[in-house]
Tab-separated table of C-alpha atoms in Angstrom:
chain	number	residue	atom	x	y	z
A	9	UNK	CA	0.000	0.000	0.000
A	10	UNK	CA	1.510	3.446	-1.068
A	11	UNK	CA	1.378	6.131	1.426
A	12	UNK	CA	1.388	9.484	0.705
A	13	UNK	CA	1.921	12.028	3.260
A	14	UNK	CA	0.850	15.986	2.476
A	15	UNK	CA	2.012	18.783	4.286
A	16	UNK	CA	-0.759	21.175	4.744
A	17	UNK	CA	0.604	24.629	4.783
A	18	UNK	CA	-2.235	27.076	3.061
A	19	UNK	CA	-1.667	30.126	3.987
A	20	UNK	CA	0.777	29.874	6.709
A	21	UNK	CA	4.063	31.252	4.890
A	22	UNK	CA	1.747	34.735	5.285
A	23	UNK	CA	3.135	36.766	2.145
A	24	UNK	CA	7.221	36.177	3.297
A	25	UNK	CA	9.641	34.126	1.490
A	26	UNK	CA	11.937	33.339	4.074
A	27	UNK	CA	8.837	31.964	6.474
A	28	UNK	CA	7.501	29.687	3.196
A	29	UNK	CA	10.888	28.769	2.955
A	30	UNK	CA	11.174	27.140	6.155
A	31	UNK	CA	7.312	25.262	6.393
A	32	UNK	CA	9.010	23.174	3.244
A	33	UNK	CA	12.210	22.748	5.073
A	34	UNK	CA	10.185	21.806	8.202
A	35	UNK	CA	7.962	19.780	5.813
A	36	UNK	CA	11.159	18.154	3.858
A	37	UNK	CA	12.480	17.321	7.657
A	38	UNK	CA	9.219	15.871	8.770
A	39	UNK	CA	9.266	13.373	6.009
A	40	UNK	CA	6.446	14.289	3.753
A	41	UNK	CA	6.354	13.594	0.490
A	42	UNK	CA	4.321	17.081	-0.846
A	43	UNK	CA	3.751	20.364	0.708
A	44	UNK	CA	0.888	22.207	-0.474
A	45	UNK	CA	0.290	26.087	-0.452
A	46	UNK	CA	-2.609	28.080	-1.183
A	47	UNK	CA	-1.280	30.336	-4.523
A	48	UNK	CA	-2.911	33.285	-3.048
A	49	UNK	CA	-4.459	36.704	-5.652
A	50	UNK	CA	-6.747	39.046	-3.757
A	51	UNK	CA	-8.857	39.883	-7.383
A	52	UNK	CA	-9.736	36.273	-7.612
A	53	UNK	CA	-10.653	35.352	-4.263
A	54	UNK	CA	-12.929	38.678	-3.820
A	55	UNK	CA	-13.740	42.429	-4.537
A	56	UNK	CA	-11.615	45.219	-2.994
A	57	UNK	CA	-14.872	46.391	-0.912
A	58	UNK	CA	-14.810	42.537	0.635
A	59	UNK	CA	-13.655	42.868	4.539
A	60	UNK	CA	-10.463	40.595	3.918
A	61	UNK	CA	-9.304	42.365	0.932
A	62	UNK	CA	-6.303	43.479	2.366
A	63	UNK	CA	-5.348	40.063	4.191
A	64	UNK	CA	-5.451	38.793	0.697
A	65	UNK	CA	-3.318	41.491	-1.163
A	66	UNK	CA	-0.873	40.769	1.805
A	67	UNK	CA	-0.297	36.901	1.134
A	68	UNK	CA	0.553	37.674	-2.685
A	69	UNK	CA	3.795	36.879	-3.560
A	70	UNK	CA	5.918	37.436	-6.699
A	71	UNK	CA	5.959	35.106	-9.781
A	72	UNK	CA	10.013	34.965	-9.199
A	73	UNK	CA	9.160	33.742	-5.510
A	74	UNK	CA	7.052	31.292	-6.314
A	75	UNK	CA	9.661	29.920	-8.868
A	76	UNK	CA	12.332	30.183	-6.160
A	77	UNK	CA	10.556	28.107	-3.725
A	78	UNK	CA	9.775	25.315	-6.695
A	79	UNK	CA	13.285	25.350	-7.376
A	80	UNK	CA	14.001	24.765	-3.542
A	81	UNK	CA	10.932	22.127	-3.442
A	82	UNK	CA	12.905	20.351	-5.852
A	83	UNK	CA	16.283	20.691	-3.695
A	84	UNK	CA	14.407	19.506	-0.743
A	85	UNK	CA	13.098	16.763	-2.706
A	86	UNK	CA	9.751	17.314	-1.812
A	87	UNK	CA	6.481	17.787	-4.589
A	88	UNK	CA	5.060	21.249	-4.869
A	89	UNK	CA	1.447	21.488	-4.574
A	90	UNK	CA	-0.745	24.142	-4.823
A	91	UNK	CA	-4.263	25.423	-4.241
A	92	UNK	CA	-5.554	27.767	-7.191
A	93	UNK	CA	-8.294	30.060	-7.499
A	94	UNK	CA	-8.513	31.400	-11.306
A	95	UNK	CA	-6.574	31.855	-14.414
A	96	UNK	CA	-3.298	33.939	-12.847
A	97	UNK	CA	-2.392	31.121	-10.059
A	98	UNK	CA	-3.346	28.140	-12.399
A	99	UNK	CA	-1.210	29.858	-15.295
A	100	UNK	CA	1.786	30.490	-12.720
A	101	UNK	CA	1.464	26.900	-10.933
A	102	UNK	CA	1.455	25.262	-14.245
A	103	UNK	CA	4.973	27.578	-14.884
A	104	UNK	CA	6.343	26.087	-11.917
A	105	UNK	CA	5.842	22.816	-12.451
A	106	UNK	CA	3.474	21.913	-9.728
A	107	UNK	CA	3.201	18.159	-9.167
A	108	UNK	CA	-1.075	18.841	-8.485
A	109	UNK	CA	-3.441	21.393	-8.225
A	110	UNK	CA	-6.452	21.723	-5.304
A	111	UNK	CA	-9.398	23.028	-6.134
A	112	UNK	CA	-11.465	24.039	-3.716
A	113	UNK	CA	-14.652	22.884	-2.410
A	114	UNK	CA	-16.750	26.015	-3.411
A	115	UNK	CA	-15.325	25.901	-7.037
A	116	UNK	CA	-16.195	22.742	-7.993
A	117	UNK	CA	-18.952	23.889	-10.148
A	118	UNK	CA	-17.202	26.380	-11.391
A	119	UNK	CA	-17.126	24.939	-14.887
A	120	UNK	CA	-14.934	28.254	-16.808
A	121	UNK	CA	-12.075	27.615	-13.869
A	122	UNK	CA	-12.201	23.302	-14.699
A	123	UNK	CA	-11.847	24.400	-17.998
A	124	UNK	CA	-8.773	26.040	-17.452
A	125	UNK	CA	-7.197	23.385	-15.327
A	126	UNK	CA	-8.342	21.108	-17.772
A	127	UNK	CA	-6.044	22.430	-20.568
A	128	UNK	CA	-2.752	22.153	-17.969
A	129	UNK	CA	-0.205	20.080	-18.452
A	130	UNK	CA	-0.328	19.080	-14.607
A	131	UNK	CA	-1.334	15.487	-14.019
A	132	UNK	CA	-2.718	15.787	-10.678
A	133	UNK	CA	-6.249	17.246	-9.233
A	134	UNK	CA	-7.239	17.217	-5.821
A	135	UNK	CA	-10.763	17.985	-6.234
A	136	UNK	CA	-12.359	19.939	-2.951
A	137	UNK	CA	-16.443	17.605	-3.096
A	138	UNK	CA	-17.209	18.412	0.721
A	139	UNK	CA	-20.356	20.002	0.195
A	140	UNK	CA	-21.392	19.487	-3.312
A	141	UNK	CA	-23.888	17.279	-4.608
A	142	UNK	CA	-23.047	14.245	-6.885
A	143	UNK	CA	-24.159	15.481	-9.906
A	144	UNK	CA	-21.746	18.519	-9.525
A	145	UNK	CA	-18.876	16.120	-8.457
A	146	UNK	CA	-19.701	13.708	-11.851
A	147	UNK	CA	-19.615	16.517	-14.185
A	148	UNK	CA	-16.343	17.999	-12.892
A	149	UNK	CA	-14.696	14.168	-13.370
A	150	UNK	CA	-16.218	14.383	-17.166
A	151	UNK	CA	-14.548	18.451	-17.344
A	152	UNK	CA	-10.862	16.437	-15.708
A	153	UNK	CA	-11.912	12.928	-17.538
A	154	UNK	CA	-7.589	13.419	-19.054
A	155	UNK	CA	-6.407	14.307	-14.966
A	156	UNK	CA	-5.783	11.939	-12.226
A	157	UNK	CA	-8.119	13.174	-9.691
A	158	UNK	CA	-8.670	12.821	-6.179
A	159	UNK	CA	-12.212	13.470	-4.843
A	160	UNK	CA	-11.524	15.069	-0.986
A	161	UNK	CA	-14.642	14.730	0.841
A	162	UNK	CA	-15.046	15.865	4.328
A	163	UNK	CA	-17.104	18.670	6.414
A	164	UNK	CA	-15.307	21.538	6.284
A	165	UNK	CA	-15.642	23.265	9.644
A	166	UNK	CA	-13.167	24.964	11.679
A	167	UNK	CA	-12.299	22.235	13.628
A	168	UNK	CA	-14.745	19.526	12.517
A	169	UNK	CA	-16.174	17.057	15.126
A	170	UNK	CA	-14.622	13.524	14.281
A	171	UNK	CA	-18.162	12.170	13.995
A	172	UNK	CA	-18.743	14.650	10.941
A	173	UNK	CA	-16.075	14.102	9.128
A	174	UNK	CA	-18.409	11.971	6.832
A	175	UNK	CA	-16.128	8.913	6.555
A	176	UNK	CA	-18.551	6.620	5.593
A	177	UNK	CA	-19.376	8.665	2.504
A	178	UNK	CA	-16.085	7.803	0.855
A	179	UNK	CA	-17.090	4.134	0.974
A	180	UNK	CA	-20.828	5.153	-0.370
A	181	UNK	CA	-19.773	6.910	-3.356
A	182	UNK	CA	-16.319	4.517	-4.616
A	183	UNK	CA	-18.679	2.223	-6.111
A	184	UNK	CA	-20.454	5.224	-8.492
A	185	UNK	CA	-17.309	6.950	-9.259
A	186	UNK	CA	-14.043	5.371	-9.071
A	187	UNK	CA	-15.298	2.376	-10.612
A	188	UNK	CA	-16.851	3.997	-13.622
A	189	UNK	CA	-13.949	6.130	-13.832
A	190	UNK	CA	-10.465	4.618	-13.580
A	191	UNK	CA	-8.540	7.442	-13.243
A	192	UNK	CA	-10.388	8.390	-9.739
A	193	UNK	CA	-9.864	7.872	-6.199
A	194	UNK	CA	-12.036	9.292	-3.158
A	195	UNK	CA	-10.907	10.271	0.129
A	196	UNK	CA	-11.169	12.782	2.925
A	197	UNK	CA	-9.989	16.273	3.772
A	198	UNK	CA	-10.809	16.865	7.759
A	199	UNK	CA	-10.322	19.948	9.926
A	200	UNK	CA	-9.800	17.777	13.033
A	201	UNK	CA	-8.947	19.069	16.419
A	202	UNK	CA	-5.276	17.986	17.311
A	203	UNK	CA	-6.721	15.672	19.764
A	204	UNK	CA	-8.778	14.094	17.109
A	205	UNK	CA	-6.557	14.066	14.315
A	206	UNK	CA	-4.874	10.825	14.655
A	207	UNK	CA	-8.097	8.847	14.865
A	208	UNK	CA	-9.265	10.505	11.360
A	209	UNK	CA	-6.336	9.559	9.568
A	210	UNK	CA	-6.328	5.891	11.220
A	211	UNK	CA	-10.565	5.216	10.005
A	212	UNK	CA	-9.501	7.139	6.697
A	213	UNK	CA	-6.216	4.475	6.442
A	214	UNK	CA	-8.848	1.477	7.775
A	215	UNK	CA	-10.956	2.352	4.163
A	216	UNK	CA	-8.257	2.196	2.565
A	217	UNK	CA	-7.447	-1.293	3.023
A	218	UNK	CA	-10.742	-2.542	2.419
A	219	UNK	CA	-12.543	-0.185	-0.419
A	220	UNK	CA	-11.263	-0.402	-4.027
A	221	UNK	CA	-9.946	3.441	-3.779
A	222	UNK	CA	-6.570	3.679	-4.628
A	223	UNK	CA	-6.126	6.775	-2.664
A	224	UNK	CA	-7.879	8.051	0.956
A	225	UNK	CA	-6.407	11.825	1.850
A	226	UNK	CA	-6.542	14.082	4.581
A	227	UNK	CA	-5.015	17.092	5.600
A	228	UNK	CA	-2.027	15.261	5.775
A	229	UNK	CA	-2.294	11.743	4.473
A	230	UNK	CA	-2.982	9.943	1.183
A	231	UNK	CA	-2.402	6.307	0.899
């Protein structure tokens, strides 16, 4: 069984080289095998009126940065992943050579932005499905039908209870997808509480071993 293990590190460099810099180093040290970072543009996450505006203009970074830290991905041995939110950050993590792209939960129906990823030469989707509905999740596996693509599901609160985390849905749904469509897996993407953590990736592990999945994610794990 192939384990995967993901660094989750979103938003956390905050807009500084030097700090997004270290979170792969730390990441590299830790052992995982990817990192992923949320490519951050204020003008496609919201309008300059919207409260958080400014928080979002604050985590941009340069095009050179973002080059510099795939070049020190690459030193660390560690796959570059990142989280993209319209045509600049898909265009730039494409540049970079980002081993997979993440696209969020509330974009999955946003067919012009699939379209996009769709034309990239990057192999790999993680496909946010928390709260969509499967005929949203079916038609964005038709839009990726050339991607491998892993369908994250998981309730997305901030933490989430370990009893709604949803595990059981993985198993529901690998039977409609992932068997009609070869090139997908399922898993889950959980907010846990550090207490909780552990036993979310050990049940997502446990379906692992027994669904036909190739592939159960969290925050942090992929197997």
């Amino acid at each position: 069984m192939h384990i995967e293990i993901i660094a989750e590190l979103a938003q956390g460099f905050e807009g500084r080289l030097e700090q997004a810099r270290l979170l792969l180093r730390a990441s590299a040290a830790a052992g995982a095998n990817a990192a992923k970072f949320q490519l951050v543009y204020a003008d496609e996450l919201a309008i300059p009126d919207y409260k958080h505006y400014d928080l979002f203009r604050s985590l941009e970074m340069s095009d050179a940065v973002w080059a510099e830290l795939a070049k020190y991905a690459q030193e660390l041995n560690i796959a570059l992943y990142l989280d993209v939110f319209g045509a600049r950050s898909i265009a730039l993590a494409e540049h970079v050579g980002a081993g997979a792209l993440k696209v969020h939960g509330t974009d999955i129906a946003n067919v012009s932005l699939l379209h996009q990823i769709a034309q990239t030469a990057v192999p790999k989707i993680l496909l946010g499905a928390g709260g969509a509905f499967l005929p949203e999740i079916e038609r964005a596996i038709h839009l990726l039908a050339d991607k491998e693509i892993v369908i994250l599901l998981g309730f997305q609160s901030y933490p989430t209870p370990t009893d709604a985390n949803q595990i059981a849905r993985v198993r529901m749904l690998s039977d409609l997808l992932s068997t009609r469509n070869p090139n997908v897996t399922l898993g889950i993407a959980d907010h846990a509480s550090p207490e909780s953590l552990l036993r979310v990736a050990l049940a997502a592990t446990a379906l692992g071993k027994i669904m036909k999945p190739r592939s159960i994610q969290t925050d942090s794990l992929s197997l």
